[in-house]
Short mmCIF file of C-alpha atoms and ligand atoms in Angstrom, two decimals:
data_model
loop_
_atom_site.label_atom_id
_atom_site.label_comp_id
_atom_site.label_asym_id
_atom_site.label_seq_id
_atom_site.Cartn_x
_atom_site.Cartn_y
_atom_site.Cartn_z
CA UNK A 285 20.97 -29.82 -17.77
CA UNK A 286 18.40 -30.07 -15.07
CA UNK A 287 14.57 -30.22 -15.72
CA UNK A 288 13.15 -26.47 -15.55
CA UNK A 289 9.44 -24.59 -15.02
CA UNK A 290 10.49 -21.44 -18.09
CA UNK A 291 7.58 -18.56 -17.74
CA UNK A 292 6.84 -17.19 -21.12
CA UNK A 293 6.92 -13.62 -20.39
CA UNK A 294 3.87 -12.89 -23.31
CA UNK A 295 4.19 -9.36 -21.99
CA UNK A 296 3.55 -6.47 -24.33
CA UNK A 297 6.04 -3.99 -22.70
CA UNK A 298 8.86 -3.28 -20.49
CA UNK A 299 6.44 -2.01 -17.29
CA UNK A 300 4.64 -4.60 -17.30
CA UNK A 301 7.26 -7.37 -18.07
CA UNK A 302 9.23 -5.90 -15.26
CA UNK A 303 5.71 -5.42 -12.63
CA UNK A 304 5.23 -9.24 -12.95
CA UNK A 305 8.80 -10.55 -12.10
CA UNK A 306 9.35 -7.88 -9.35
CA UNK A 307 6.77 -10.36 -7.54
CA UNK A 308 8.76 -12.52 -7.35
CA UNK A 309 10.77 -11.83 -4.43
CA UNK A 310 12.31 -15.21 -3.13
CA UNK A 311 13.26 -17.01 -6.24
CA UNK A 312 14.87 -16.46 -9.95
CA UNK A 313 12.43 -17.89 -12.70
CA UNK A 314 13.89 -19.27 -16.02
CA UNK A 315 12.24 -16.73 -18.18
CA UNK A 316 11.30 -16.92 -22.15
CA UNK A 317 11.34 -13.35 -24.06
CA UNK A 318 9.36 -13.44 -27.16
CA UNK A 319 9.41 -11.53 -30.24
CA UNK A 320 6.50 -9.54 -28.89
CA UNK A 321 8.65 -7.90 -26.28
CA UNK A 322 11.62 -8.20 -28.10
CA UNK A 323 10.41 -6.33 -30.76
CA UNK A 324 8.88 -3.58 -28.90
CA UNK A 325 11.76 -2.98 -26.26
CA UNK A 326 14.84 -3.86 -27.94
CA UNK A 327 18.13 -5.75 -26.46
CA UNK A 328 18.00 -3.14 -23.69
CA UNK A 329 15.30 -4.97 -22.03
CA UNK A 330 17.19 -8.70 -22.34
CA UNK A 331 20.08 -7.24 -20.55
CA UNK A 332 17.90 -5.54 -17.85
CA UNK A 333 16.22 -8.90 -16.83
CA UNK A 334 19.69 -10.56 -17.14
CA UNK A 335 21.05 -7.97 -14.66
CA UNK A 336 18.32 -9.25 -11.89
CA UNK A 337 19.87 -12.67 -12.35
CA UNK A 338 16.80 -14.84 -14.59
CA UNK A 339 18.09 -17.18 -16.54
CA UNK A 340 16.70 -15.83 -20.57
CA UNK A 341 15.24 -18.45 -23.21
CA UNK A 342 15.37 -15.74 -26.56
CA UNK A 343 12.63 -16.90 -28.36
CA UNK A 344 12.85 -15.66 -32.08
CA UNK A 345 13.06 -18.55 -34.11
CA UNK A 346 15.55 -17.00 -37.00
CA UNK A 347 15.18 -18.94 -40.21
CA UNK A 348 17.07 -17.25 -42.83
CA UNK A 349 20.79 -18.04 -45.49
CA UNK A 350 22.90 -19.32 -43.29
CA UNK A 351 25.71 -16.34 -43.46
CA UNK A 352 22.85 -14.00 -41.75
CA UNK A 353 21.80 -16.71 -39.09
CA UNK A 354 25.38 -16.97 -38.15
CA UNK A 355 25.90 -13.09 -37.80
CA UNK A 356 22.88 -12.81 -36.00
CA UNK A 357 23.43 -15.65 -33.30
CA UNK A 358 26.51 -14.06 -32.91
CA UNK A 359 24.73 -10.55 -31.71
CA UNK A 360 22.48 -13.00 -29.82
CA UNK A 361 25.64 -14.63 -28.08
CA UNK A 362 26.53 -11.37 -26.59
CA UNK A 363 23.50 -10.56 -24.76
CA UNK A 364 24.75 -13.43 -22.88
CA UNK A 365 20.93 -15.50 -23.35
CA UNK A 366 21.02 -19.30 -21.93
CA UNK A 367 18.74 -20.59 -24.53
CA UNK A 368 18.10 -19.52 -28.39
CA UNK A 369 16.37 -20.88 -31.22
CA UNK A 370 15.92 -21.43 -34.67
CA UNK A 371 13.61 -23.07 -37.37
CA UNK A 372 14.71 -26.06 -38.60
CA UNK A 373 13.01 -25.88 -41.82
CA UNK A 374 16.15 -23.81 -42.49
CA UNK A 375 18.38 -26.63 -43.15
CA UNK A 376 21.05 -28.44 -41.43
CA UNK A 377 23.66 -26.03 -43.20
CA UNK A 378 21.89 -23.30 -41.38
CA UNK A 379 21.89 -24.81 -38.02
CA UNK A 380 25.38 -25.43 -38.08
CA UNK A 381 26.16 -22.00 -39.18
CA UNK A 382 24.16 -20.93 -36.40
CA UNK A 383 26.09 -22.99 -33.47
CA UNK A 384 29.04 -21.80 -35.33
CA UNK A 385 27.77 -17.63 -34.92
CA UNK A 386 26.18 -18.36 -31.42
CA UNK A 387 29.90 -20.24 -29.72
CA UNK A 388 31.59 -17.19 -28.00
CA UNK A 389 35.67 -17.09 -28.26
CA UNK A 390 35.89 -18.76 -24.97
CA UNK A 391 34.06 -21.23 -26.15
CA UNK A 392 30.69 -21.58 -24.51
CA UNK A 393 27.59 -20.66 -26.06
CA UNK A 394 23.21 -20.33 -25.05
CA UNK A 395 21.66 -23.67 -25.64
CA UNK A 396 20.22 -23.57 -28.96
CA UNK A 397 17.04 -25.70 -29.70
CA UNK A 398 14.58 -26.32 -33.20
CA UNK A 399 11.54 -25.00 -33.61
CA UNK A 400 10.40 -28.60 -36.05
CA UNK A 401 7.21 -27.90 -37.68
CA UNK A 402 4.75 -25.08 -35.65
CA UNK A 403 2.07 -26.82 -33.66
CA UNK A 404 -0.30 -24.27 -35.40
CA UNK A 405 0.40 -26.42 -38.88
CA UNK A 406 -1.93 -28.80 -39.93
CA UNK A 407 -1.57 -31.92 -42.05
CA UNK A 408 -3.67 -30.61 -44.45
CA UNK A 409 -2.25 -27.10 -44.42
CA UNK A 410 1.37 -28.65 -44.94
CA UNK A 411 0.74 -30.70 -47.82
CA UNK A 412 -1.46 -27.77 -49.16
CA UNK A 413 0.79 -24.74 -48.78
CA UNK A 414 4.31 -26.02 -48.33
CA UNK A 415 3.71 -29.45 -50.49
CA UNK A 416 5.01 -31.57 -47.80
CA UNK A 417 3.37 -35.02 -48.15
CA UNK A 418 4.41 -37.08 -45.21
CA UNK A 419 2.93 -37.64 -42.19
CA UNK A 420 3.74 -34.71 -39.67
CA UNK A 421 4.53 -36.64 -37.07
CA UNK A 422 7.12 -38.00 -39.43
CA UNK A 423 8.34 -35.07 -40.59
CA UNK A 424 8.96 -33.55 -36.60
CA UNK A 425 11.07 -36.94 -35.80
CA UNK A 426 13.23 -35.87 -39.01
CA UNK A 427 13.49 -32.26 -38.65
CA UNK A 428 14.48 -33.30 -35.07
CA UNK A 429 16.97 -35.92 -36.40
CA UNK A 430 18.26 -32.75 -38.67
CA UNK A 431 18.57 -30.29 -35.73
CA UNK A 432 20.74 -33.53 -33.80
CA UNK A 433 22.83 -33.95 -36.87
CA UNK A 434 23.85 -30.31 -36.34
CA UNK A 435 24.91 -30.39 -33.52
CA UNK A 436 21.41 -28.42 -31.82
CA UNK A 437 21.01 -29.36 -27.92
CA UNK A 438 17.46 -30.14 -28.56
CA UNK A 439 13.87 -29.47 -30.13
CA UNK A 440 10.65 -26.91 -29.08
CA UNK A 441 7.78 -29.79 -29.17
CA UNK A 442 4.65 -31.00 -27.27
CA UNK A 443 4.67 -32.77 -24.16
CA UNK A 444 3.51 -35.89 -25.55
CA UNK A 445 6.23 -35.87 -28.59
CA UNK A 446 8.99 -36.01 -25.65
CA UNK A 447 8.95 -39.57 -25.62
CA UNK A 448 9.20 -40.50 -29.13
CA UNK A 449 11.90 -37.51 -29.77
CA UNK A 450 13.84 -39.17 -26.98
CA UNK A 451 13.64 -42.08 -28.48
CA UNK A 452 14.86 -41.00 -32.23
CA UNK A 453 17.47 -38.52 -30.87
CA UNK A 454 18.72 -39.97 -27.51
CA UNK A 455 18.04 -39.06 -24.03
CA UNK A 456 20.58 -36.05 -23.78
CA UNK A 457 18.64 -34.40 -26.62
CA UNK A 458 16.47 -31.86 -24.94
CA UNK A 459 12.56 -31.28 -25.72
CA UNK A 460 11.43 -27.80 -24.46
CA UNK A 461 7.53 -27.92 -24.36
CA UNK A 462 5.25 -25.59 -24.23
CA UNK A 463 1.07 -26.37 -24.13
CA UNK A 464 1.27 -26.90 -20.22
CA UNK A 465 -1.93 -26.62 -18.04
CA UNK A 466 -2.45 -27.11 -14.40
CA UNK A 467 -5.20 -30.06 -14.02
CA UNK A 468 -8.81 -28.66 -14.28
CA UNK A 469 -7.08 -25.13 -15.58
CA UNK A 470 -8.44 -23.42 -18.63
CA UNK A 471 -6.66 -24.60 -21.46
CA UNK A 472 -7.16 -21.21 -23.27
CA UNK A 473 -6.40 -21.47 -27.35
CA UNK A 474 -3.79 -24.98 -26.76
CA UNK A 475 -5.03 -27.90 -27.93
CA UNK A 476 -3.12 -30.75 -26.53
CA UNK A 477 -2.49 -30.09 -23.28
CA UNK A 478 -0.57 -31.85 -20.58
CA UNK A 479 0.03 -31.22 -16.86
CA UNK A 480 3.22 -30.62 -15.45
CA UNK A 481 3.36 -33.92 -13.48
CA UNK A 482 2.60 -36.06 -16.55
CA UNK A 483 5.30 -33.75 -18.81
CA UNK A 484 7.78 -34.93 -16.44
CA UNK A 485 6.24 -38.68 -16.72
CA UNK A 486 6.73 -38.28 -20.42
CA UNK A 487 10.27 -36.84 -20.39
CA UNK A 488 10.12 -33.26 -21.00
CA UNK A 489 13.55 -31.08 -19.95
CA UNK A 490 11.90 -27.85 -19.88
CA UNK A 491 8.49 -26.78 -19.73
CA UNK A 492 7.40 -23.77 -21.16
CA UNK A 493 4.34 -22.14 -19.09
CA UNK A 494 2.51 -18.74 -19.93
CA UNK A 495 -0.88 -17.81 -19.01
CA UNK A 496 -1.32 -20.50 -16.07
CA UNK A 497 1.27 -18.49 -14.42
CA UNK A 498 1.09 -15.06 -15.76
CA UNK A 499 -2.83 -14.57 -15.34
CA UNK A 500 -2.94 -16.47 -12.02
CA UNK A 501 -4.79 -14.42 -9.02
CA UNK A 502 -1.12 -15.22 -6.92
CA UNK A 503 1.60 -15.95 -9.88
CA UNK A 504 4.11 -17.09 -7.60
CA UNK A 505 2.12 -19.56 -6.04
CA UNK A 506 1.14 -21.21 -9.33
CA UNK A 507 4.89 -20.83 -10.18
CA UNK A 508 5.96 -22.81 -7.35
CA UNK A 509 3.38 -25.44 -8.07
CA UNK A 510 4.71 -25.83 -11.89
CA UNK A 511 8.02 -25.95 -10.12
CA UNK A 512 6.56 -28.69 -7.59
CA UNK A 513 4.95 -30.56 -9.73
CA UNK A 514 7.47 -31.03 -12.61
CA UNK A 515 11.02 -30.42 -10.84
CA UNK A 516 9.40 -32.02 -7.23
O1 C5P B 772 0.21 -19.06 -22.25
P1 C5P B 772 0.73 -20.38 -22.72
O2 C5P B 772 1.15 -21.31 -21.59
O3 C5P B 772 -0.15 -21.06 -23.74
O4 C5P B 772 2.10 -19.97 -23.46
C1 C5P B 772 2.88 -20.90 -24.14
C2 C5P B 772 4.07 -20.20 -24.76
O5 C5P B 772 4.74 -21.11 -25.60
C3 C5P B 772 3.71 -19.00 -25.65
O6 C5P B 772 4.79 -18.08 -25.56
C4 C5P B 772 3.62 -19.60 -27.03
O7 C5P B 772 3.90 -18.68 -28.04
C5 C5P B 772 4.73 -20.64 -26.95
N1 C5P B 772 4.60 -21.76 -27.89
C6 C5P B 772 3.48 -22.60 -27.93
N2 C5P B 772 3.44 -23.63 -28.82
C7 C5P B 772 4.46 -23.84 -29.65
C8 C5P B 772 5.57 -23.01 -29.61
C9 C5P B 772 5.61 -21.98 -28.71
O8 C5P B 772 2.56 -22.43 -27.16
N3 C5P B 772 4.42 -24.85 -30.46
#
């Protein structure tokens, strides 16, 4: 799989999801639909952008018993995404009944990736409200270890975890990673932010960029210089 610039399409509707990649005349972003839009517009608007040829990371991190998961990647499956995902905190009996509900009769199936513990989770708030004691950074290497033993194709994670996840789960494993700003950007609500150049120095397959290129002045130009600067 070949390193990729995704646009998170953080769009509230189907006008204005479909306004933004109609300016995009010359080339076929890698898109990300969230549950935002997913929610509001339905499958209907998954197959539409499919139909103008993007590429679709379905963003909806299911966590549920594994019997649903499976029935529900399967519906997933069908809509003919490239990339799904899942939490990992479901269990490695749930991601495998997930690969098994998301691998079409022919046998091919969307990549499917781990959500390991949300960047928006503290240390503190995970020992206080989900009485997990161990370090977090720990506890991402083993959920990603988890997702690996399943069979997943790789992990949602910063930037700067690529390295080490690489390292615990081999270099095939892909890390999909958001928090990406252009040097001197505005970092917005992300925390730990990395450019595209030095995601690429650290080993990131896919980099998952919203508001640097969705509420640029010329989107496609700051596409094609997330493109530059992390595919080259
Ligand atoms: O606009 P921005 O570049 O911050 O968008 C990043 C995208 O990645 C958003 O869709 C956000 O929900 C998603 N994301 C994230 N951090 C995570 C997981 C997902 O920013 N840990």
């Amino acid at each position: 799989m070949n390193r990729d610039v995704i646009i998170a399409c953080d769009f509230a509707d189907r006008a204005s999801t479909l306004a933004f990649l109609d300016r995009f005349t010359e080339e076929k972003p890698f898109v990300k639909i969230g549950m935002e839009l997913f929610y509001a517009e339905g499958p209907e608007i998954v197959r539409e952008i499919k139909r103008r040829g993007h590429r679709i990371f379905l963003d909806l991190k299911l966590c549920d018993i594994p019997n649903t998961v499976m029935k529900a990647m399967a519906v997933l499956s069908r809509l003919d995404v490239d990339m799904v995902n899942l939490h990992a905190f479901g269990t490695v009996e749930m991601m495998r009944a997930a690969l098994k509900g998301l691998t079409r009769p022919d046998g091919t199936r969307p990549l499917l990736i781990a959500v390991t513990q949300l960047t928006s989770t503290s240390q503190e708030r995970m020992e206080r409200d989900l009485l997990i004691e161990k370090p977090l950074s720990e506890v991402v290497i083993h959920y990603a270890k988890c997702a690996r033993e399943a069979g997943l194709d790789g992990v949602v994670c910063s930037p700067l975890e690529a390295g080490v996840v690489h390292e615990a789960c081999g270099a095939d494993f892909l890390t999909v990673t958001p928090g990406v700003r252009f040097a001197g950007g505005d970092v917005g609500d992300q925390v730990r932010v990395t450019t595209p150049a030095r995601a690429r120095e650290i080993g990131s397959d896919f980099i998952v960029v919203g508001r640097p290129i969705t509420a640029a002045d010329d989107p496609v130009a700051a596409y094609r210089r997330a493109v530059k600067e992390f595919v080259g």
